[in-house]
mmCIF file with all atom_site columns, C-alpha atoms in Angstrom:
data_model
loop_
_atom_site.group_PDB
_atom_site.id
_atom_site.type_symbol
_atom_site.label_atom_id
_atom_site.label_alt_id
_atom_site.label_comp_id
_atom_site.label_asym_id
_atom_site.label_entity_id
_atom_site.label_seq_id
_atom_site.pdbx_PDB_ins_code
_atom_site.Cartn_x
_atom_site.Cartn_y
_atom_site.Cartn_z
_atom_site.occupancy
_atom_site.B_iso_or_equiv
_atom_site.pdbx_formal_charge
_atom_site.auth_seq_id
_atom_site.auth_comp_id
_atom_site.auth_asym_id
_atom_site.auth_atom_id
_atom_site.pdbx_PDB_model_num
ATOM 1   C CA . UNK R 1 1   ? -0.013  -0.016  -0.114 1.00 76.00 ? 1   UNK R CA 1
ATOM 2   C CA . UNK R 1 2   ? 3.102   2.300   0.640  1.00 80.00 ? 2   UNK R CA 1
ATOM 3   C CA . UNK R 1 3   ? 5.098   3.323   -2.470 1.00 83.00 ? 3   UNK R CA 1
ATOM 4   C CA . UNK R 1 4   ? 8.329   4.016   -0.574 1.00 81.00 ? 4   UNK R CA 1
ATOM 5   C CA . UNK R 1 5   ? 8.156   2.400   2.831  1.00 83.00 ? 5   UNK R CA 1
ATOM 6   C CA . UNK R 1 6   ? 11.497  3.680   4.008  1.00 87.00 ? 6   UNK R CA 1
ATOM 7   C CA . UNK R 1 7   ? 13.021  4.553   7.406  1.00 90.00 ? 7   UNK R CA 1
ATOM 8   C CA . UNK R 1 8   ? 10.864  7.690   7.870  1.00 91.00 ? 8   UNK R CA 1
ATOM 9   C CA . UNK R 1 9   ? 7.599   5.870   7.212  1.00 90.00 ? 9   UNK R CA 1
ATOM 10  C CA . UNK R 1 10  ? 8.469   3.012   9.504  1.00 90.00 ? 10  UNK R CA 1
ATOM 11  C CA . UNK R 1 11  ? 9.426   5.382   12.192 1.00 93.00 ? 11  UNK R CA 1
ATOM 12  C CA . UNK R 1 12  ? 6.376   7.659   11.971 1.00 93.00 ? 12  UNK R CA 1
ATOM 13  C CA . UNK R 1 13  ? 4.112   4.423   11.850 1.00 93.00 ? 13  UNK R CA 1
ATOM 14  C CA . UNK R 1 14  ? 5.675   3.114   15.101 1.00 95.00 ? 14  UNK R CA 1
ATOM 15  C CA . UNK R 1 15  ? 5.407   6.419   16.832 1.00 97.00 ? 15  UNK R CA 1
ATOM 16  C CA . UNK R 1 16  ? 1.962   6.907   15.616 1.00 97.00 ? 16  UNK R CA 1
ATOM 17  C CA . UNK R 1 17  ? 0.837   3.259   16.805 1.00 96.00 ? 17  UNK R CA 1
ATOM 18  C CA . UNK R 1 18  ? 2.623   3.497   20.171 1.00 97.00 ? 18  UNK R CA 1
ATOM 19  C CA . UNK R 1 19  ? 1.517   7.158   20.871 1.00 97.00 ? 19  UNK R CA 1
ATOM 20  C CA . UNK R 1 20  ? -2.107  6.254   19.958 1.00 95.00 ? 20  UNK R CA 1
ATOM 21  C CA . UNK R 1 21  ? -2.035  3.212   22.315 1.00 93.00 ? 21  UNK R CA 1
ATOM 22  C CA . UNK R 1 22  ? -0.713  5.283   25.266 1.00 96.00 ? 22  UNK R CA 1
ATOM 23  C CA . UNK R 1 23  ? -3.221  8.101   24.635 1.00 95.00 ? 23  UNK R CA 1
ATOM 24  C CA . UNK R 1 24  ? -6.076  5.434   24.617 1.00 92.00 ? 24  UNK R CA 1
ATOM 25  C CA . UNK R 1 25  ? -4.595  3.898   28.048 1.00 93.00 ? 25  UNK R CA 1
ATOM 26  C CA . UNK R 1 26  ? -4.502  7.588   29.378 1.00 95.00 ? 26  UNK R CA 1
ATOM 27  C CA . UNK R 1 27  ? -8.180  8.020   28.228 1.00 93.00 ? 27  UNK R CA 1
ATOM 28  C CA . UNK R 1 28  ? -9.395  4.615   29.782 1.00 91.00 ? 28  UNK R CA 1
ATOM 29  C CA . UNK R 1 29  ? -7.622  5.726   33.137 1.00 92.00 ? 29  UNK R CA 1
ATOM 30  C CA . UNK R 1 30  ? -9.403  9.033   33.117 1.00 93.00 ? 30  UNK R CA 1
ATOM 31  C CA . UNK R 1 31  ? -12.736 7.270   32.647 1.00 91.00 ? 31  UNK R CA 1
ATOM 32  C CA . UNK R 1 32  ? -12.075 4.832   35.395 1.00 89.00 ? 32  UNK R CA 1
ATOM 33  C CA . UNK R 1 33  ? -10.759 7.563   37.899 1.00 91.00 ? 33  UNK R CA 1
ATOM 34  C CA . UNK R 1 34  ? -14.072 9.593   37.366 1.00 90.00 ? 34  UNK R CA 1
ATOM 35  C CA . UNK R 1 35  ? -16.165 6.537   38.425 1.00 82.00 ? 35  UNK R CA 1
ATOM 36  C CA . UNK R 1 36  ? -17.811 6.063   35.029 1.00 81.00 ? 36  UNK R CA 1
ATOM 37  C CA . UNK R 1 37  ? -16.654 2.531   34.855 1.00 79.00 ? 37  UNK R CA 1
ATOM 38  C CA . UNK R 1 38  ? -13.926 0.465   33.620 1.00 82.00 ? 38  UNK R CA 1
ATOM 39  C CA . UNK R 1 39  ? -12.239 2.788   31.078 1.00 87.00 ? 39  UNK R CA 1
ATOM 40  C CA . UNK R 1 40  ? -10.440 0.442   28.809 1.00 86.00 ? 40  UNK R CA 1
ATOM 41  C CA . UNK R 1 41  ? -13.526 -1.946  28.662 1.00 83.00 ? 41  UNK R CA 1
ATOM 42  C CA . UNK R 1 42  ? -15.758 1.013   27.817 1.00 88.00 ? 42  UNK R CA 1
ATOM 43  C CA . UNK R 1 43  ? -13.386 2.036   24.881 1.00 89.00 ? 43  UNK R CA 1
ATOM 44  C CA . UNK R 1 44  ? -13.316 -1.466  23.721 1.00 86.00 ? 44  UNK R CA 1
ATOM 45  C CA . UNK R 1 45  ? -17.326 -1.726  23.986 1.00 86.00 ? 45  UNK R CA 1
ATOM 46  C CA . UNK R 1 46  ? -17.720 1.599   22.033 1.00 90.00 ? 46  UNK R CA 1
ATOM 47  C CA . UNK R 1 47  ? -15.736 0.322   19.075 1.00 89.00 ? 47  UNK R CA 1
ATOM 48  C CA . UNK R 1 48  ? -17.915 -2.691  19.042 1.00 86.00 ? 48  UNK R CA 1
ATOM 49  C CA . UNK R 1 49  ? -20.979 -0.754  19.317 1.00 88.00 ? 49  UNK R CA 1
ATOM 50  C CA . UNK R 1 50  ? -20.014 1.712   16.698 1.00 92.00 ? 50  UNK R CA 1
ATOM 51  C CA . UNK R 1 51  ? -20.344 -1.108  13.950 1.00 90.00 ? 51  UNK R CA 1
ATOM 52  C CA . UNK R 1 52  ? -23.729 -2.350  15.353 1.00 88.00 ? 52  UNK R CA 1
ATOM 53  C CA . UNK R 1 53  ? -26.089 -0.022  13.454 1.00 89.00 ? 53  UNK R CA 1
ATOM 54  C CA . UNK R 1 54  ? -24.376 -0.946  10.120 1.00 90.00 ? 54  UNK R CA 1
ATOM 55  C CA . UNK R 1 55  ? -24.647 -4.473  10.720 1.00 88.00 ? 55  UNK R CA 1
ATOM 56  C CA . UNK R 1 56  ? -28.398 -4.264  11.967 1.00 87.00 ? 56  UNK R CA 1
ATOM 57  C CA . UNK R 1 57  ? -29.115 -2.206  8.667  1.00 90.00 ? 57  UNK R CA 1
ATOM 58  C CA . UNK R 1 58  ? -27.343 -4.768  6.459  1.00 90.00 ? 58  UNK R CA 1
ATOM 59  C CA . UNK R 1 59  ? -29.417 -7.538  8.074  1.00 88.00 ? 59  UNK R CA 1
ATOM 60  C CA . UNK R 1 60  ? -32.735 -5.706  7.443  1.00 87.00 ? 60  UNK R CA 1
ATOM 61  C CA . UNK R 1 61  ? -31.612 -4.886  3.953  1.00 89.00 ? 61  UNK R CA 1
ATOM 62  C CA . UNK R 1 62  ? -31.051 -8.790  3.239  1.00 87.00 ? 62  UNK R CA 1
ATOM 63  C CA . UNK R 1 63  ? -34.579 -9.453  4.512  1.00 86.00 ? 63  UNK R CA 1
ATOM 64  C CA . UNK R 1 64  ? -36.058 -6.779  2.391  1.00 87.00 ? 64  UNK R CA 1
ATOM 65  C CA . UNK R 1 65  ? -34.328 -8.173  -0.656 1.00 88.00 ? 65  UNK R CA 1
ATOM 66  C CA . UNK R 1 66  ? -35.530 -11.719 0.209  1.00 85.00 ? 66  UNK R CA 1
ATOM 67  C CA . UNK R 1 67  ? -31.996 -13.099 0.664  1.00 86.00 ? 67  UNK R CA 1
ATOM 68  C CA . UNK R 1 68  ? -32.871 -13.767 4.369  1.00 85.00 ? 68  UNK R CA 1
ATOM 69  C CA . UNK R 1 69  ? -36.153 -14.858 5.704  1.00 87.00 ? 69  UNK R CA 1
ATOM 70  C CA . UNK R 1 70  ? -37.952 -13.063 8.329  1.00 86.00 ? 70  UNK R CA 1
ATOM 71  C CA . UNK R 1 71  ? -37.972 -16.147 10.505 1.00 89.00 ? 71  UNK R CA 1
ATOM 72  C CA . UNK R 1 72  ? -33.966 -16.062 10.386 1.00 89.00 ? 72  UNK R CA 1
ATOM 73  C CA . UNK R 1 73  ? -33.989 -12.471 11.100 1.00 88.00 ? 73  UNK R CA 1
ATOM 74  C CA . UNK R 1 74  ? -36.046 -12.865 14.354 1.00 91.00 ? 74  UNK R CA 1
ATOM 75  C CA . UNK R 1 75  ? -34.004 -15.912 15.223 1.00 92.00 ? 75  UNK R CA 1
ATOM 76  C CA . UNK R 1 76  ? -30.666 -13.953 14.978 1.00 90.00 ? 76  UNK R CA 1
ATOM 77  C CA . UNK R 1 77  ? -32.184 -10.932 17.002 1.00 90.00 ? 77  UNK R CA 1
ATOM 78  C CA . UNK R 1 78  ? -33.620 -13.228 19.870 1.00 94.00 ? 78  UNK R CA 1
ATOM 79  C CA . UNK R 1 79  ? -30.318 -15.023 19.871 1.00 95.00 ? 79  UNK R CA 1
ATOM 80  C CA . UNK R 1 80  ? -28.399 -11.667 20.052 1.00 91.00 ? 80  UNK R CA 1
ATOM 81  C CA . UNK R 1 81  ? -30.594 -10.494 23.039 1.00 93.00 ? 81  UNK R CA 1
ATOM 82  C CA . UNK R 1 82  ? -30.422 -13.794 24.833 1.00 96.00 ? 82  UNK R CA 1
ATOM 83  C CA . UNK R 1 83  ? -26.618 -13.862 24.453 1.00 94.00 ? 83  UNK R CA 1
ATOM 84  C CA . UNK R 1 84  ? -26.414 -10.438 25.927 1.00 91.00 ? 84  UNK R CA 1
ATOM 85  C CA . UNK R 1 85  ? -28.637 -11.248 28.897 1.00 95.00 ? 85  UNK R CA 1
ATOM 86  C CA . UNK R 1 86  ? -26.617 -14.404 29.539 1.00 94.00 ? 86  UNK R CA 1
ATOM 87  C CA . UNK R 1 87  ? -23.292 -12.676 29.333 1.00 89.00 ? 87  UNK R CA 1
ATOM 88  C CA . UNK R 1 88  ? -24.399 -10.030 31.817 1.00 90.00 ? 88  UNK R CA 1
ATOM 89  C CA . UNK R 1 89  ? -25.963 -12.595 34.139 1.00 93.00 ? 89  UNK R CA 1
ATOM 90  C CA . UNK R 1 90  ? -22.707 -14.633 34.176 1.00 90.00 ? 90  UNK R CA 1
ATOM 91  C CA . UNK R 1 91  ? -20.606 -11.319 34.596 1.00 87.00 ? 91  UNK R CA 1
ATOM 92  C CA . UNK R 1 92  ? -22.752 -10.156 37.631 1.00 89.00 ? 92  UNK R CA 1
ATOM 93  C CA . UNK R 1 93  ? -22.829 -13.853 39.124 1.00 92.00 ? 93  UNK R CA 1
ATOM 94  C CA . UNK R 1 94  ? -21.362 -14.077 42.688 1.00 91.00 ? 94  UNK R CA 1
ATOM 95  C CA . UNK R 1 95  ? -20.810 -16.773 45.147 1.00 90.00 ? 95  UNK R CA 1
ATOM 96  C CA . UNK R 1 96  ? -21.504 -15.084 48.466 1.00 90.00 ? 96  UNK R CA 1
ATOM 97  C CA . UNK R 1 97  ? -19.795 -16.856 51.387 1.00 89.00 ? 97  UNK R CA 1
ATOM 98  C CA . UNK R 1 98  ? -20.949 -16.263 54.897 1.00 90.00 ? 98  UNK R CA 1
ATOM 99  C CA . UNK R 1 99  ? -18.463 -14.771 57.074 1.00 90.00 ? 99  UNK R CA 1
ATOM 100 C CA . UNK R 1 100 ? -19.021 -14.837 60.993 1.00 87.00 ? 100 UNK R CA 1
ATOM 101 C CA . UNK R 1 101 ? -17.316 -12.640 63.463 1.00 83.00 ? 101 UNK R CA 1
ATOM 102 C CA . UNK R 1 102 ? -17.242 -13.659 67.103 1.00 78.00 ? 102 UNK R CA 1
ATOM 103 C CA . UNK R 1 103 ? -18.251 -11.587 70.214 1.00 71.00 ? 103 UNK R CA 1
ATOM 104 C CA . UNK R 1 104 ? -15.384 -9.387  71.252 1.00 67.00 ? 104 UNK R CA 1
ATOM 105 C CA . UNK R 1 105 ? -14.640 -6.940  74.275 1.00 63.00 ? 105 UNK R CA 1
ATOM 106 C CA . UNK R 1 106 ? -13.150 -3.480  73.767 1.00 63.00 ? 106 UNK R CA 1
ATOM 107 C CA . UNK R 1 107 ? -12.679 -1.895  77.216 1.00 67.00 ? 107 UNK R CA 1
ATOM 108 C CA . UNK R 1 108 ? -15.700 -2.468  79.215 1.00 69.00 ? 108 UNK R CA 1
ATOM 109 C CA . UNK R 1 109 ? -17.947 -2.819  76.218 1.00 70.00 ? 109 UNK R CA 1
ATOM 110 C CA . UNK R 1 110 ? -19.065 -6.156  74.970 1.00 64.00 ? 110 UNK R CA 1
ATOM 111 C CA . UNK R 1 111 ? -19.740 -6.154  71.098 1.00 64.00 ? 111 UNK R CA 1
ATOM 112 C CA . UNK R 1 112 ? -22.023 -8.852  69.697 1.00 69.00 ? 112 UNK R CA 1
ATOM 113 C CA . UNK R 1 113 ? -20.818 -11.311 66.859 1.00 68.00 ? 113 UNK R CA 1
ATOM 114 C CA . UNK R 1 114 ? -21.697 -9.978  63.419 1.00 79.00 ? 114 UNK R CA 1
ATOM 115 C CA . UNK R 1 115 ? -21.956 -11.700 60.206 1.00 82.00 ? 115 UNK R CA 1
ATOM 116 C CA . UNK R 1 116 ? -21.120 -10.467 56.656 1.00 85.00 ? 116 UNK R CA 1
ATOM 117 C CA . UNK R 1 117 ? -20.730 -11.877 53.021 1.00 87.00 ? 117 UNK R CA 1
ATOM 118 C CA . UNK R 1 118 ? -17.546 -12.413 51.085 1.00 88.00 ? 118 UNK R CA 1
ATOM 119 C CA . UNK R 1 119 ? -18.563 -11.931 47.525 1.00 89.00 ? 119 UNK R CA 1
ATOM 120 C CA . UNK R 1 120 ? -16.370 -14.239 45.038 1.00 90.00 ? 120 UNK R CA 1
ATOM 121 C CA . UNK R 1 121 ? -17.167 -13.200 41.427 1.00 89.00 ? 121 UNK R CA 1
ATOM 122 C CA . UNK R 1 122 ? -17.924 -16.329 39.155 1.00 89.00 ? 122 UNK R CA 1
ATOM 123 C CA . UNK R 1 123 ? -15.978 -14.794 36.311 1.00 88.00 ? 123 UNK R CA 1
ATOM 124 C CA . UNK R 1 124 ? -12.978 -13.248 37.883 1.00 87.00 ? 124 UNK R CA 1
ATOM 125 C CA . UNK R 1 125 ? -11.055 -13.058 34.711 1.00 87.00 ? 125 UNK R CA 1
ATOM 126 C CA . UNK R 1 126 ? -13.641 -10.916 32.760 1.00 84.00 ? 126 UNK R CA 1
ATOM 127 C CA . UNK R 1 127 ? -12.929 -10.470 29.049 1.00 83.00 ? 127 UNK R CA 1
ATOM 128 C CA . UNK R 1 128 ? -9.184  -11.170 29.316 1.00 87.00 ? 128 UNK R CA 1
ATOM 129 C CA . UNK R 1 129 ? -9.041  -14.755 28.464 1.00 92.00 ? 129 UNK R CA 1
ATOM 130 C CA . UNK R 1 130 ? -10.556 -14.370 25.081 1.00 91.00 ? 130 UNK R CA 1
ATOM 131 C CA . UNK R 1 131 ? -8.470  -11.294 24.378 1.00 88.00 ? 131 UNK R CA 1
ATOM 132 C CA . UNK R 1 132 ? -5.253  -13.108 25.219 1.00 91.00 ? 132 UNK R CA 1
ATOM 133 C CA . UNK R 1 133 ? -6.365  -16.187 23.453 1.00 92.00 ? 133 UNK R CA 1
ATOM 134 C CA . UNK R 1 134 ? -7.052  -14.410 20.042 1.00 90.00 ? 134 UNK R CA 1
ATOM 135 C CA . UNK R 1 135 ? -3.844  -12.361 20.462 1.00 88.00 ? 135 UNK R CA 1
ATOM 136 C CA . UNK R 1 136 ? -1.717  -15.783 20.799 1.00 89.00 ? 136 UNK R CA 1
ATOM 137 C CA . UNK R 1 137 ? -3.618  -17.233 17.790 1.00 87.00 ? 137 UNK R CA 1
ATOM 138 C CA . UNK R 1 138 ? -2.547  -14.255 15.712 1.00 85.00 ? 138 UNK R CA 1
ATOM 139 C CA . UNK R 1 139 ? 1.232   -14.857 16.287 1.00 83.00 ? 139 UNK R CA 1
ATOM 140 C CA . UNK R 1 140 ? 1.682   -17.450 13.548 1.00 79.00 ? 140 UNK R CA 1
ATOM 141 C CA . UNK R 1 141 ? -0.293  -15.449 10.987 1.00 78.00 ? 141 UNK R CA 1
ATOM 142 C CA . UNK R 1 142 ? 1.720   -12.448 11.865 1.00 79.00 ? 142 UNK R CA 1
ATOM 143 C CA . UNK R 1 143 ? 4.930   -14.393 11.555 1.00 75.00 ? 143 UNK R CA 1
ATOM 144 C CA . UNK R 1 144 ? 3.838   -15.614 8.089  1.00 74.00 ? 144 UNK R CA 1
ATOM 145 C CA . UNK R 1 145 ? 2.958   -12.169 7.111  1.00 73.00 ? 145 UNK R CA 1
ATOM 146 C CA . UNK R 1 146 ? 6.639   -11.012 7.733  1.00 74.00 ? 146 UNK R CA 1
ATOM 147 C CA . UNK R 1 147 ? 7.789   -13.596 5.487  1.00 70.00 ? 147 UNK R CA 1
ATOM 148 C CA . UNK R 1 148 ? 5.092   -12.645 2.696  1.00 65.00 ? 148 UNK R CA 1
ATOM 149 C CA . UNK R 1 149 ? 4.347   -16.276 2.239  1.00 62.00 ? 149 UNK R CA 1
ATOM 150 C CA . UNK R 1 150 ? 7.913   -17.251 1.446  1.00 70.00 ? 150 UNK R CA 1
ATOM 151 C CA . UNK R 1 151 ? 8.660   -18.780 4.984  1.00 66.00 ? 151 UNK R CA 1
ATOM 152 C CA . UNK R 1 152 ? 9.064   -22.398 5.886  1.00 76.00 ? 152 UNK R CA 1
ATOM 153 C CA . UNK R 1 153 ? 6.532   -24.960 4.768  1.00 79.00 ? 153 UNK R CA 1
ATOM 154 C CA . UNK R 1 154 ? 5.640   -25.872 8.297  1.00 78.00 ? 154 UNK R CA 1
ATOM 155 C CA . UNK R 1 155 ? 4.707   -22.209 9.117  1.00 76.00 ? 155 UNK R CA 1
ATOM 156 C CA . UNK R 1 156 ? 2.408   -21.979 6.221  1.00 78.00 ? 156 UNK R CA 1
ATOM 157 C CA . UNK R 1 157 ? 0.902   -25.394 7.170  1.00 82.00 ? 157 UNK R CA 1
ATOM 158 C CA . UNK R 1 158 ? 0.259   -24.032 10.844 1.00 80.00 ? 158 UNK R CA 1
ATOM 159 C CA . UNK R 1 159 ? -1.303  -20.782 9.431  1.00 78.00 ? 159 UNK R CA 1
ATOM 160 C CA . UNK R 1 160 ? -3.472  -22.798 7.183  1.00 80.00 ? 160 UNK R CA 1
ATOM 161 C CA . UNK R 1 161 ? -4.662  -24.953 9.983  1.00 82.00 ? 161 UNK R CA 1
ATOM 162 C CA . UNK R 1 162 ? -5.282  -22.058 12.300 1.00 78.00 ? 162 UNK R CA 1
ATOM 163 C CA . UNK R 1 163 ? -7.325  -20.089 9.897  1.00 79.00 ? 163 UNK R CA 1
ATOM 164 C CA . UNK R 1 164 ? -10.415 -18.730 11.374 1.00 80.00 ? 164 UNK R CA 1
ATOM 165 C CA . UNK R 1 165 ? -13.260 -21.244 11.367 1.00 80.00 ? 165 UNK R CA 1
ATOM 166 C CA . UNK R 1 166 ? -10.958 -24.244 10.938 1.00 85.00 ? 166 UNK R CA 1
ATOM 167 C CA . UNK R 1 167 ? -11.490 -27.062 13.498 1.00 88.00 ? 167 UNK R CA 1
ATOM 168 C CA . UNK R 1 168 ? -7.957  -26.772 14.955 1.00 87.00 ? 168 UNK R CA 1
ATOM 169 C CA . UNK R 1 169 ? -8.527  -23.059 15.373 1.00 88.00 ? 169 UNK R CA 1
ATOM 170 C CA . UNK R 1 170 ? -11.662 -23.554 17.356 1.00 91.00 ? 170 UNK R CA 1
ATOM 171 C CA . UNK R 1 171 ? -10.055 -26.231 19.578 1.00 92.00 ? 171 UNK R CA 1
ATOM 172 C CA . UNK R 1 172 ? -6.928  -24.018 20.407 1.00 91.00 ? 172 UNK R CA 1
ATOM 173 C CA . UNK R 1 173 ? -9.152  -21.065 20.989 1.00 93.00 ? 173 UNK R CA 1
ATOM 174 C CA . UNK R 1 174 ? -11.430 -22.619 23.476 1.00 94.00 ? 174 UNK R CA 1
ATOM 175 C CA . UNK R 1 175 ? -8.321  -24.451 25.101 1.00 95.00 ? 175 UNK R CA 1
ATOM 176 C CA . UNK R 1 176 ? -6.624  -21.096 25.497 1.00 94.00 ? 176 UNK R CA 1
ATOM 177 C CA . UNK R 1 177 ? -9.617  -19.414 26.932 1.00 95.00 ? 177 UNK R CA 1
ATOM 178 C CA . UNK R 1 178 ? -10.038 -22.045 29.535 1.00 95.00 ? 178 UNK R CA 1
ATOM 179 C CA . UNK R 1 179 ? -6.300  -21.798 30.435 1.00 95.00 ? 179 UNK R CA 1
ATOM 180 C CA . UNK R 1 180 ? -6.291  -18.009 30.728 1.00 94.00 ? 180 UNK R CA 1
ATOM 181 C CA . UNK R 1 181 ? -9.549  -17.969 32.674 1.00 93.00 ? 181 UNK R CA 1
ATOM 182 C CA . UNK R 1 182 ? -7.822  -20.220 35.381 1.00 92.00 ? 182 UNK R CA 1
ATOM 183 C CA . UNK R 1 183 ? -4.498  -18.395 35.153 1.00 93.00 ? 183 UNK R CA 1
ATOM 184 C CA . UNK R 1 184 ? -5.772  -14.869 35.393 1.00 91.00 ? 184 UNK R CA 1
ATOM 185 C CA . UNK R 1 185 ? -8.228  -15.828 38.144 1.00 91.00 ? 185 UNK R CA 1
ATOM 186 C CA . UNK R 1 186 ? -5.029  -17.171 40.074 1.00 90.00 ? 186 UNK R CA 1
ATOM 187 C CA . UNK R 1 187 ? -3.353  -13.861 39.509 1.00 88.00 ? 187 UNK R CA 1
ATOM 188 C CA . UNK R 1 188 ? -6.242  -11.623 40.595 1.00 87.00 ? 188 UNK R CA 1
ATOM 189 C CA . UNK R 1 189 ? -7.402  -13.650 43.703 1.00 89.00 ? 189 UNK R CA 1
ATOM 190 C CA . UNK R 1 190 ? -5.145  -15.004 46.113 1.00 90.00 ? 190 UNK R CA 1
ATOM 191 C CA . UNK R 1 191 ? -7.197  -17.450 48.589 1.00 91.00 ? 191 UNK R CA 1
ATOM 192 C CA . UNK R 1 192 ? -4.304  -17.703 51.096 1.00 92.00 ? 192 UNK R CA 1
ATOM 193 C CA . UNK R 1 193 ? -4.078  -13.939 51.480 1.00 91.00 ? 193 UNK R CA 1
ATOM 194 C CA . UNK R 1 194 ? -7.761  -13.669 51.720 1.00 90.00 ? 194 UNK R CA 1
ATOM 195 C CA . UNK R 1 195 ? -7.854  -16.410 54.399 1.00 91.00 ? 195 UNK R CA 1
ATOM 196 C CA . UNK R 1 196 ? -4.967  -14.656 56.298 1.00 91.00 ? 196 UNK R CA 1
ATOM 197 C CA . UNK R 1 197 ? -7.022  -11.473 56.316 1.00 89.00 ? 197 UNK R CA 1
ATOM 198 C CA . UNK R 1 198 ? -10.109 -13.057 57.517 1.00 88.00 ? 198 UNK R CA 1
ATOM 199 C CA . UNK R 1 199 ? -8.168  -14.395 60.462 1.00 87.00 ? 199 UNK R CA 1
ATOM 200 C CA . UNK R 1 200 ? -6.526  -11.387 61.250 1.00 87.00 ? 200 UNK R CA 1
ATOM 201 C CA . UNK R 1 201 ? -9.840  -9.589  61.756 1.00 82.00 ? 201 UNK R CA 1
ATOM 202 C CA . UNK R 1 202 ? -11.305 -12.530 63.646 1.00 83.00 ? 202 UNK R CA 1
ATOM 203 C CA . UNK R 1 203 ? -13.574 -13.663 60.662 1.00 86.00 ? 203 UNK R CA 1
ATOM 204 C CA . UNK R 1 204 ? -14.266 -17.370 59.814 1.00 88.00 ? 204 UNK R CA 1
ATOM 205 C CA . UNK R 1 205 ? -16.585 -19.451 57.547 1.00 90.00 ? 205 UNK R CA 1
ATOM 206 C CA . UNK R 1 206 ? -18.865 -21.394 59.567 1.00 89.00 ? 206 UNK R CA 1
ATOM 207 C CA . UNK R 1 207 ? -17.855 -25.045 59.883 1.00 88.00 ? 207 UNK R CA 1
ATOM 208 C CA . UNK R 1 208 ? -14.319 -24.191 58.139 1.00 88.00 ? 208 UNK R CA 1
ATOM 209 C CA . UNK R 1 209 ? -11.256 -23.822 60.370 1.00 89.00 ? 209 UNK R CA 1
ATOM 210 C CA . UNK R 1 210 ? -9.498  -20.437 59.852 1.00 89.00 ? 210 UNK R CA 1
ATOM 211 C CA . UNK R 1 211 ? -6.145  -20.457 58.110 1.00 88.00 ? 211 UNK R CA 1
ATOM 212 C CA . UNK R 1 212 ? -5.039  -23.179 55.537 1.00 89.00 ? 212 UNK R CA 1
ATOM 213 C CA . UNK R 1 213 ? -8.469  -24.951 55.540 1.00 91.00 ? 213 UNK R CA 1
ATOM 214 C CA . UNK R 1 214 ? -10.311 -21.758 54.837 1.00 91.00 ? 214 UNK R CA 1
ATOM 215 C CA . UNK R 1 215 ? -7.836  -21.116 51.845 1.00 91.00 ? 215 UNK R CA 1
ATOM 216 C CA . UNK R 1 216 ? -8.483  -24.535 50.445 1.00 91.00 ? 216 UNK R CA 1
ATOM 217 C CA . UNK R 1 217 ? -12.063 -24.057 50.893 1.00 89.00 ? 217 UNK R CA 1
#
């Protein structure tokens, strides 16, 4: 696409891409700090929603031209709405663990035991696993792109097998999502630290011994 991709073009491209990424990260941090929500997620969401009207218009156009039946259009609409509801339900889902606090005496006053809940998100990793998985799947295609199709035969074979929609692509994609879901959850949630904090403040899960047993639970 570029007639003369010299050093100047490459330098300006790198500076533009890196500078744009840093600006988007800063913008996301500003959104997060002002309590609007998760800034980076909102920016990604905005990019997805921006193409939604065009997609809906094309689907209605296909239905008007008779290339798509009304039943198919209604089916896709119901599936899209149901999928969004299911994703929101799973994203908001929590396992609320009952935490008991024993009676304690402060000076001459006796405070009754209290209880609260420790909310554990069902999906602690959020959208990170699919993002990481898709990024890793793009590596072979990117490497093949650098060689302009003139690379080793094994690389071209891997790229063909990992093409979007291929069975191997789907299997690897699902496996990577599962792996990163467990991996990222282990990064953001430390059960041993949580159990130690509960024990430090006198809290315990009914029927479970504080400390190591609580961490295992």
